[in-house]
């Protein structure tokens, strides 16, 4: 490659003789993406309009001749780079008022404001973050595993810009153009502070870092982004409820988004290799639309999870979701929010009401409200169904250390030990540490209560 061409690679510019960017515009009357707020069979049909050009649509010094240019034009894609080394950049725009499943895109502003008003410290909190600073990001790669042998051929994202949602996709038109791919992408994402992904912490962004390292001498450094990975939140909320937490399942079951004629993600590598045989964009058209759905659904999913976490007191979540929300807040130390969720389930006849009462009692105990902790735990003993060993252990501790009722403490410890014996009955050898702990506690309580254990109480069966 000549020195001139090497220098040109560092210039962000587009190649295309005259012509204007094609963008999606509102339908007459500003209808939703999908009638009635439901996701329809396909994305809204984009139409041509004159938009102010961005960096990727600025004409280059000399035009680039792109194979199958008319088909790329139909996909609203333009080249970025130079004749020897270019990538294709696709851009589609939607009004924020459009609906994608259960929500319109402009509700993103509402949930970010609600996070700020809540004062909660949560991994998904968008407090002090503007909608324009969020990058809803997804990649398509030549394989499902990481490593340097796995190439990213599509960097896609959706983003709020003024009164629109912009979908931008940077496509690797040729395997040798990776540096240009990152130049194009990094130029466009300036101003973003947070990524919103689905498994992006474990896969997409580490893969971006790996590939970027290979061309780091030719491109700007990667920004340091905050990261909201919605896969972890989805698993917390719905792993017991759904057969799978794949984004497509979440869309159907929770977001009201239904795809038709969608190319499965696992076929994306095959489609890209088919493209490389002829450099005709037809094989990857389905990949582009699949990725577009993904990055739009990330907006809807972030809105939905945020509303569940912020509006749980209004009865928005199901009881299953409410239990998981309470557990999530519990692990984060947001005790007031966790107690509210547990209390609602504890009052119900839901199968999880026993676990909710146990957890609620632990929070009462944490806040030294021992009377309420004892009352709610003892109420569990009157409820039908299985009584956990942990409940008897906690009752014994409370009676011994807070109420000095050693006879009750001994009784509950004996019940806990009986549960433990049943649990370990089929084991060839009992866990020695646990057995020693039970023996020590029983001996101590027998002494305190002035009683003695029944003969053979520790006999192993």
PDB file of N, CA and C in Angstrom, residues 234-314:
ATOM      1  N   UNK A 234     -32.012  -9.953  32.951  1.00  0.00           N
ATOM      2  CA  UNK A 234     -33.051 -10.844  32.428  1.00  0.00           C
ATOM      3  C   UNK A 234     -32.991 -12.207  33.104  1.00  0.00           C
ATOM      4  N   UNK A 235     -31.788 -12.706  33.311  1.00  0.00           N
ATOM      5  CA  UNK A 235     -31.656 -13.999  33.989  1.00  0.00           C
ATOM      6  C   UNK A 235     -32.143 -13.924  35.431  1.00  0.00           C
ATOM      7  N   UNK A 236     -31.830 -12.844  36.106  1.00  0.00           N
ATOM      8  CA  UNK A 236     -32.298 -12.685  37.485  1.00  0.00           C
ATOM      9  C   UNK A 236     -33.820 -12.702  37.553  1.00  0.00           C
ATOM     10  N   UNK A 237     -34.442 -12.021  36.621  1.00  0.00           N
ATOM     11  CA  UNK A 237     -35.892 -11.854  36.680  1.00  0.00           C
ATOM     12  C   UNK A 237     -36.656 -13.062  36.158  1.00  0.00           C
ATOM     13  N   UNK A 238     -36.135 -13.744  35.118  1.00  0.00           N
ATOM     14  CA  UNK A 238     -36.976 -14.696  34.388  1.00  0.00           C
ATOM     15  C   UNK A 238     -36.388 -16.085  34.207  1.00  0.00           C
ATOM     16  N   UNK A 239     -35.269 -16.394  34.837  1.00  0.00           N
ATOM     17  CA  UNK A 239     -34.679 -17.714  34.608  1.00  0.00           C
ATOM     18  C   UNK A 239     -35.579 -18.838  35.110  1.00  0.00           C
ATOM     19  N   UNK A 240     -36.408 -18.579  36.122  1.00  0.00           N
ATOM     20  CA  UNK A 240     -37.324 -19.608  36.626  1.00  0.00           C
ATOM     21  C   UNK A 240     -38.617 -19.655  35.825  1.00  0.00           C
ATOM     22  N   UNK A 241     -38.855 -18.607  35.068  1.00  0.00           N
ATOM     23  CA  UNK A 241     -40.132 -18.440  34.380  1.00  0.00           C
ATOM     24  C   UNK A 241     -40.074 -18.869  32.920  1.00  0.00           C
ATOM     25  N   UNK A 242     -38.931 -18.671  32.266  1.00  0.00           N
ATOM     26  CA  UNK A 242     -38.810 -18.917  30.836  1.00  0.00           C
ATOM     27  C   UNK A 242     -37.908 -20.110  30.558  1.00  0.00           C
ATOM     28  N   UNK A 243     -38.166 -20.767  29.454  1.00  0.00           N
ATOM     29  CA  UNK A 243     -37.344 -21.914  29.067  1.00  0.00           C
ATOM     30  C   UNK A 243     -35.930 -21.488  28.688  1.00  0.00           C
ATOM     31  N   UNK A 244     -35.795 -20.254  28.242  1.00  0.00           N
ATOM     32  CA  UNK A 244     -34.497 -19.719  27.846  1.00  0.00           C
ATOM     33  C   UNK A 244     -34.533 -18.207  28.003  1.00  0.00           C
ATOM     34  N   UNK A 245     -33.379 -17.623  28.232  1.00  0.00           N
ATOM     35  CA  UNK A 245     -33.291 -16.163  28.320  1.00  0.00           C
ATOM     36  C   UNK A 245     -32.648 -15.579  27.071  1.00  0.00           C
ATOM     37  N   UNK A 246     -32.784 -16.273  25.933  1.00  0.00           N
ATOM     38  CA  UNK A 246     -32.355 -15.680  24.670  1.00  0.00           C
ATOM     39  C   UNK A 246     -33.183 -14.429  24.402  1.00  0.00           C
ATOM     40  N   UNK A 247     -32.583 -13.468  23.732  1.00  0.00           N
ATOM     41  CA  UNK A 247     -33.269 -12.204  23.481  1.00  0.00           C
ATOM     42  C   UNK A 247     -34.568 -12.424  22.718  1.00  0.00           C
ATOM     43  N   UNK A 248     -34.568 -13.356  21.766  1.00  0.00           N
ATOM     44  CA  UNK A 248     -35.785 -13.625  21.006  1.00  0.00           C
ATOM     45  C   UNK A 248     -36.928 -14.110  21.882  1.00  0.00           C
ATOM     46  N   UNK A 249     -36.618 -14.943  22.881  1.00  0.00           N
ATOM     47  CA  UNK A 249     -37.647 -15.424  23.812  1.00  0.00           C
ATOM     48  C   UNK A 249     -38.140 -14.277  24.685  1.00  0.00           C
ATOM     49  N   UNK A 250     -37.223 -13.454  25.177  1.00  0.00           N
ATOM     50  CA  UNK A 250     -37.605 -12.296  25.992  1.00  0.00           C
ATOM     51  C   UNK A 250     -38.520 -11.373  25.193  1.00  0.00           C
ATOM     52  N   UNK A 251     -38.190 -11.167  23.927  1.00  0.00           N
ATOM     53  CA  UNK A 251     -39.019 -10.309  23.071  1.00  0.00           C
ATOM     54  C   UNK A 251     -40.456 -10.817  23.012  1.00  0.00           C
ATOM     55  N   UNK A 252     -40.606 -12.103  22.756  1.00  0.00           N
ATOM     56  CA  UNK A 252     -41.947 -12.669  22.598  1.00  0.00           C
ATOM     57  C   UNK A 252     -42.727 -12.676  23.902  1.00  0.00           C
ATOM     58  N   UNK A 253     -42.079 -13.113  24.971  1.00  0.00           N
ATOM     59  CA  UNK A 253     -42.791 -13.359  26.220  1.00  0.00           C
ATOM     60  C   UNK A 253     -42.959 -12.119  27.093  1.00  0.00           C
ATOM     61  N   UNK A 254     -42.036 -11.169  26.984  1.00  0.00           N
ATOM     62  CA  UNK A 254     -42.053 -10.029  27.916  1.00  0.00           C
ATOM     63  C   UNK A 254     -42.203  -8.670  27.244  1.00  0.00           C
ATOM     64  N   UNK A 255     -41.769  -8.544  26.004  1.00  0.00           N
ATOM     65  CA  UNK A 255     -41.734  -7.224  25.371  1.00  0.00           C
ATOM     66  C   UNK A 255     -42.822  -7.009  24.330  1.00  0.00           C
ATOM     67  N   UNK A 256     -43.526  -8.070  23.956  1.00  0.00           N
ATOM     68  CA  UNK A 256     -44.548  -7.913  22.927  1.00  0.00           C
ATOM     69  C   UNK A 256     -43.979  -7.704  21.540  1.00  0.00           C
ATOM     70  N   UNK A 257     -42.761  -8.154  21.324  1.00  0.00           N
ATOM     71  CA  UNK A 257     -42.113  -8.036  20.016  1.00  0.00           C
ATOM     72  C   UNK A 257     -42.110  -9.406  19.356  1.00  0.00           C
ATOM     73  N   UNK A 258     -42.626  -9.475  18.140  1.00  0.00           N
ATOM     74  CA  UNK A 258     -42.674 -10.749  17.421  1.00  0.00           C
ATOM     75  C   UNK A 258     -41.999 -10.576  16.069  1.00  0.00           C
ATOM     76  N   UNK A 259     -40.944 -11.330  15.869  1.00  0.00           N
ATOM     77  CA  UNK A 259     -40.227 -11.268  14.597  1.00  0.00           C
ATOM     78  C   UNK A 259     -40.782 -12.316  13.639  1.00  0.00           C
ATOM     79  N   UNK A 260     -40.823 -11.969  12.365  1.00  0.00           N
ATOM     80  CA  UNK A 260     -41.128 -12.957  11.333  1.00  0.00           C
ATOM     81  C   UNK A 260     -40.061 -12.852  10.251  1.00  0.00           C
ATOM     82  N   UNK A 261     -39.787 -13.977   9.614  1.00  0.00           N
ATOM     83  CA  UNK A 261     -38.770 -14.023   8.560  1.00  0.00           C
ATOM     84  C   UNK A 261     -37.418 -13.519   9.062  1.00  0.00           C
ATOM     85  N   UNK A 262     -37.143 -13.810  10.320  1.00  0.00           N
ATOM     86  CA  UNK A 262     -35.881 -13.361  10.910  1.00  0.00           C
ATOM     87  C   UNK A 262     -34.801 -14.402  10.667  1.00  0.00           C
ATOM     88  N   UNK A 263     -33.627 -13.940  10.291  1.00  0.00           N
ATOM     89  CA  UNK A 263     -32.495 -14.847  10.124  1.00  0.00           C
ATOM     90  C   UNK A 263     -31.923 -15.176  11.493  1.00  0.00           C
ATOM     91  N   UNK A 264     -31.898 -16.443  11.915  1.00  0.00           N
ATOM     92  CA  UNK A 264     -31.322 -16.771  13.224  1.00  0.00           C
ATOM     93  C   UNK A 264     -29.875 -16.308  13.324  1.00  0.00           C
ATOM     94  N   UNK A 265     -29.499 -15.864  14.505  1.00  0.00           N
ATOM     95  CA  UNK A 265     -28.162 -15.328  14.697  1.00  0.00           C
ATOM     96  C   UNK A 265     -27.053 -16.308  14.363  1.00  0.00           C
ATOM     97  N   UNK A 266     -27.296 -17.613  14.593  1.00  0.00           N
ATOM     98  CA  UNK A 266     -26.230 -18.580  14.348  1.00  0.00           C
ATOM     99  C   UNK A 266     -25.934 -18.753  12.853  1.00  0.00           C
ATOM    100  N   UNK A 267     -26.833 -18.247  11.980  1.00  0.00           N
ATOM    101  CA  UNK A 267     -26.592 -18.329  10.541  1.00  0.00           C
ATOM    102  C   UNK A 267     -25.837 -17.113  10.008  1.00  0.00           C
ATOM    103  N   UNK A 268     -25.617 -16.122  10.857  1.00  0.00           N
ATOM    104  CA  UNK A 268     -24.935 -14.904  10.409  1.00  0.00           C
ATOM    105  C   UNK A 268     -23.542 -15.185   9.841  1.00  0.00           C
ATOM    106  N   UNK A 269     -22.709 -16.032  10.480  1.00  0.00           N
ATOM    107  CA  UNK A 269     -21.386 -16.304   9.897  1.00  0.00           C
ATOM    108  C   UNK A 269     -21.473 -16.914   8.499  1.00  0.00           C
ATOM    109  N   UNK A 270     -22.421 -17.822   8.302  1.00  0.00           N
ATOM    110  CA  UNK A 270     -22.577 -18.451   6.986  1.00  0.00           C
ATOM    111  C   UNK A 270     -22.952 -17.402   5.951  1.00  0.00           C
ATOM    112  N   UNK A 271     -23.871 -16.512   6.328  1.00  0.00           N
ATOM    113  CA  UNK A 271     -24.293 -15.453   5.407  1.00  0.00           C
ATOM    114  C   UNK A 271     -23.113 -14.557   5.029  1.00  0.00           C
ATOM    115  N   UNK A 272     -22.255 -14.262   5.999  1.00  0.00           N
ATOM    116  CA  UNK A 272     -21.108 -13.398   5.705  1.00  0.00           C
ATOM    117  C   UNK A 272     -20.120 -14.096   4.772  1.00  0.00           C
ATOM    118  N   UNK A 273     -19.876 -15.370   4.993  1.00  0.00           N
ATOM    119  CA  UNK A 273     -18.962 -16.091   4.101  1.00  0.00           C
ATOM    120  C   UNK A 273     -19.548 -16.195   2.694  1.00  0.00           C
ATOM    121  N   UNK A 274     -20.871 -16.333   2.595  1.00  0.00           N
ATOM    122  CA  UNK A 274     -21.513 -16.315   1.274  1.00  0.00           C
ATOM    123  C   UNK A 274     -21.294 -14.964   0.594  1.00  0.00           C
ATOM    124  N   UNK A 275     -21.397 -13.909   1.363  1.00  0.00           N
ATOM    125  CA  UNK A 275     -21.160 -12.566   0.818  1.00  0.00           C
ATOM    126  C   UNK A 275     -19.736 -12.444   0.276  1.00  0.00           C
ATOM    127  N   UNK A 276     -18.761 -12.975   1.014  1.00  0.00           N
ATOM    128  CA  UNK A 276     -17.361 -12.833   0.617  1.00  0.00           C
ATOM    129  C   UNK A 276     -17.042 -13.555  -0.687  1.00  0.00           C
ATOM    130  N   UNK A 277     -17.882 -14.496  -1.093  1.00  0.00           N
ATOM    131  CA  UNK A 277     -17.647 -15.197  -2.357  1.00  0.00           C
ATOM    132  C   UNK A 277     -17.928 -14.294  -3.547  1.00  0.00           C
ATOM    133  N   UNK A 278     -18.897 -13.386  -3.403  1.00  0.00           N
ATOM    134  CA  UNK A 278     -19.335 -12.587  -4.555  1.00  0.00           C
ATOM    135  C   UNK A 278     -19.363 -11.089  -4.275  1.00  0.00           C
ATOM    136  N   UNK A 279     -19.249 -10.686  -2.995  1.00  0.00           N
ATOM    137  CA  UNK A 279     -19.337  -9.285  -2.574  1.00  0.00           C
ATOM    138  C   UNK A 279     -20.670  -8.650  -2.976  1.00  0.00           C
ATOM    139  N   UNK A 280     -21.678  -9.488  -3.025  1.00  0.00           N
ATOM    140  CA  UNK A 280     -23.055  -9.043  -3.259  1.00  0.00           C
ATOM    141  C   UNK A 280     -23.736  -8.958  -1.892  1.00  0.00           C
ATOM    142  N   UNK A 281     -24.357  -7.827  -1.522  1.00  0.00           N
ATOM    143  CA  UNK A 281     -24.955  -7.702  -0.189  1.00  0.00           C
ATOM    144  C   UNK A 281     -26.209  -8.540   0.038  1.00  0.00           C
ATOM    145  N   UNK A 282     -26.725  -9.168  -1.002  1.00  0.00           N
ATOM    146  CA  UNK A 282     -27.969  -9.934  -0.841  1.00  0.00           C
ATOM    147  C   UNK A 282     -27.885 -10.969   0.281  1.00  0.00           C
ATOM    148  N   UNK A 283     -26.795 -11.756   0.405  1.00  0.00           N
ATOM    149  CA  UNK A 283     -26.761 -12.770   1.475  1.00  0.00           C
ATOM    150  C   UNK A 283     -26.785 -12.198   2.886  1.00  0.00           C
ATOM    151  N   UNK A 284     -26.317 -10.962   3.061  1.00  0.00           N
ATOM    152  CA  UNK A 284     -26.242 -10.418   4.424  1.00  0.00           C
ATOM    153  C   UNK A 284     -27.380  -9.441   4.732  1.00  0.00           C
ATOM    154  N   UNK A 285     -28.319  -9.304   3.827  1.00  0.00           N
ATOM    155  CA  UNK A 285     -29.453  -8.414   4.103  1.00  0.00           C
ATOM    156  C   UNK A 285     -30.214  -8.867   5.347  1.00  0.00           C
ATOM    157  N   UNK A 286     -30.414 -10.178   5.481  1.00  0.00           N
ATOM    158  CA  UNK A 286     -31.102 -10.703   6.665  1.00  0.00           C
ATOM    159  C   UNK A 286     -30.323 -10.456   7.944  1.00  0.00           C
ATOM    160  N   UNK A 287     -28.988 -10.489   7.861  1.00  0.00           N
ATOM    161  CA  UNK A 287     -28.152 -10.215   9.034  1.00  0.00           C
ATOM    162  C   UNK A 287     -28.319  -8.767   9.476  1.00  0.00           C
ATOM    163  N   UNK A 288     -28.348  -7.859   8.517  1.00  0.00           N
ATOM    164  CA  UNK A 288     -28.514  -6.443   8.840  1.00  0.00           C
ATOM    165  C   UNK A 288     -29.845  -6.191   9.532  1.00  0.00           C
ATOM    166  N   UNK A 289     -30.901  -6.805   9.030  1.00  0.00           N
ATOM    167  CA  UNK A 289     -32.214  -6.602   9.648  1.00  0.00           C
ATOM    168  C   UNK A 289     -32.291  -7.277  11.019  1.00  0.00           C
ATOM    169  N   UNK A 290     -31.666  -8.441  11.162  1.00  0.00           N
ATOM    170  CA  UNK A 290     -31.623  -9.121  12.460  1.00  0.00           C
ATOM    171  C   UNK A 290     -30.912  -8.247  13.492  1.00  0.00           C
ATOM    172  N   UNK A 291     -29.785  -7.697  13.118  1.00  0.00           N
ATOM    173  CA  UNK A 291     -29.034  -6.834  14.025  1.00  0.00           C
ATOM    174  C   UNK A 291     -29.816  -5.564  14.347  1.00  0.00           C
ATOM    175  N   UNK A 292     -30.527  -5.038  13.363  1.00  0.00           N
ATOM    176  CA  UNK A 292     -31.352  -3.848  13.600  1.00  0.00           C
ATOM    177  C   UNK A 292     -32.431  -4.133  14.640  1.00  0.00           C
ATOM    178  N   UNK A 293     -33.087  -5.294  14.517  1.00  0.00           N
ATOM    179  CA  UNK A 293     -34.076  -5.694  15.526  1.00  0.00           C
ATOM    180  C   UNK A 293     -33.425  -5.769  16.904  1.00  0.00           C
ATOM    181  N   UNK A 294     -32.251  -6.372  16.960  1.00  0.00           N
ATOM    182  CA  UNK A 294     -31.570  -6.547  18.249  1.00  0.00           C
ATOM    183  C   UNK A 294     -31.344  -5.212  18.950  1.00  0.00           C
ATOM    184  N   UNK A 295     -30.776  -4.250  18.229  1.00  0.00           N
ATOM    185  CA  UNK A 295     -30.401  -2.999  18.892  1.00  0.00           C
ATOM    186  C   UNK A 295     -31.620  -2.139  19.212  1.00  0.00           C
ATOM    187  N   UNK A 296     -32.718  -2.308  18.464  1.00  0.00           N
ATOM    188  CA  UNK A 296     -33.955  -1.609  18.824  1.00  0.00           C
ATOM    189  C   UNK A 296     -34.616  -2.272  20.032  1.00  0.00           C
ATOM    190  N   UNK A 297     -34.566  -3.607  20.079  1.00  0.00           N
ATOM    191  CA  UNK A 297     -35.167  -4.319  21.214  1.00  0.00           C
ATOM    192  C   UNK A 297     -34.420  -4.044  22.512  1.00  0.00           C
ATOM    193  N   UNK A 298     -33.135  -3.717  22.426  1.00  0.00           N
ATOM    194  CA  UNK A 298     -32.390  -3.372  23.636  1.00  0.00           C
ATOM    195  C   UNK A 298     -32.955  -2.112  24.288  1.00  0.00           C
ATOM    196  N   UNK A 299     -33.429  -1.175  23.489  1.00  0.00           N
ATOM    197  CA  UNK A 299     -34.065   0.021  24.061  1.00  0.00           C
ATOM    198  C   UNK A 299     -35.326  -0.380  24.809  1.00  0.00           C
ATOM    199  N   UNK A 300     -36.162  -1.195  24.154  1.00  0.00           N
ATOM    200  CA  UNK A 300     -37.410  -1.647  24.776  1.00  0.00           C
ATOM    201  C   UNK A 300     -37.138  -2.447  26.041  1.00  0.00           C
ATOM    202  N   UNK A 301     -36.132  -3.313  26.004  1.00  0.00           N
ATOM    203  CA  UNK A 301     -35.830  -4.151  27.165  1.00  0.00           C
ATOM    204  C   UNK A 301     -35.310  -3.310  28.330  1.00  0.00           C
ATOM    205  N   UNK A 302     -34.477  -2.331  28.042  1.00  0.00           N
ATOM    206  CA  UNK A 302     -33.982  -1.471  29.126  1.00  0.00           C
ATOM    207  C   UNK A 302     -35.140  -0.709  29.771  1.00  0.00           C
ATOM    208  N   UNK A 303     -36.056  -0.219  28.966  1.00  0.00           N
ATOM    209  CA  UNK A 303     -37.230   0.472  29.506  1.00  0.00           C
ATOM    210  C   UNK A 303     -38.038  -0.483  30.379  1.00  0.00           C
ATOM    211  N   UNK A 304     -38.256  -1.707  29.887  1.00  0.00           N
ATOM    212  CA  UNK A 304     -39.107  -2.666  30.601  1.00  0.00           C
ATOM    213  C   UNK A 304     -38.499  -3.067  31.942  1.00  0.00           C
ATOM    214  N   UNK A 305     -37.232  -3.445  31.953  1.00  0.00           N
ATOM    215  CA  UNK A 305     -36.593  -3.850  33.208  1.00  0.00           C
ATOM    216  C   UNK A 305     -36.554  -2.677  34.181  1.00  0.00           C
ATOM    217  N   UNK A 306     -36.263  -1.496  33.681  1.00  0.00           N
ATOM    218  CA  UNK A 306     -36.228  -0.316  34.553  1.00  0.00           C
ATOM    219  C   UNK A 306     -37.584  -0.067  35.190  1.00  0.00           C
ATOM    220  N   UNK A 307     -38.647  -0.201  34.410  1.00  0.00           N
ATOM    221  CA  UNK A 307     -39.987   0.013  34.959  1.00  0.00           C
ATOM    222  C   UNK A 307     -40.321  -1.037  36.019  1.00  0.00           C
ATOM    223  N   UNK A 308     -39.927  -2.280  35.801  1.00  0.00           N
ATOM    224  CA  UNK A 308     -40.161  -3.314  36.810  1.00  0.00           C
ATOM    225  C   UNK A 308     -39.438  -2.973  38.108  1.00  0.00           C
ATOM    226  N   UNK A 309     -38.206  -2.528  38.000  1.00  0.00           N
ATOM    227  CA  UNK A 309     -37.408  -2.231  39.188  1.00  0.00           C
ATOM    228  C   UNK A 309     -37.864  -0.964  39.901  1.00  0.00           C
ATOM    229  N   UNK A 310     -38.395  -0.023  39.141  1.00  0.00           N
ATOM    230  CA  UNK A 310     -38.773   1.263  39.722  1.00  0.00           C
ATOM    231  C   UNK A 310     -40.239   1.342  40.128  1.00  0.00           C
ATOM    232  N   UNK A 311     -41.087   0.528  39.502  1.00  0.00           N
ATOM    233  CA  UNK A 311     -42.525   0.618  39.751  1.00  0.00           C
ATOM    234  C   UNK A 311     -43.073  -0.632  40.434  1.00  0.00           C
ATOM    235  N   UNK A 312     -42.203  -1.376  41.115  1.00  0.00           N
ATOM    236  CA  UNK A 312     -42.631  -2.633  41.731  1.00  0.00           C
ATOM    237  C   UNK A 312     -43.676  -2.417  42.812  1.00  0.00           C
ATOM    238  N   UNK A 313     -43.731  -1.235  43.410  1.00  0.00           N
ATOM    239  CA  UNK A 313     -44.716  -0.968  44.459  1.00  0.00           C
ATOM    240  C   UNK A 313     -46.113  -0.732  43.897  1.00  0.00           C
ATOM    241  N   UNK A 314     -46.190  -0.526  42.586  1.00  0.00           N
ATOM    242  CA  UNK A 314     -47.487  -0.252  41.970  1.00  0.00           C
ATOM    243  C   UNK A 314     -48.145  -1.505  41.416  1.00  0.00           C
TER     244      UNK A 314
END
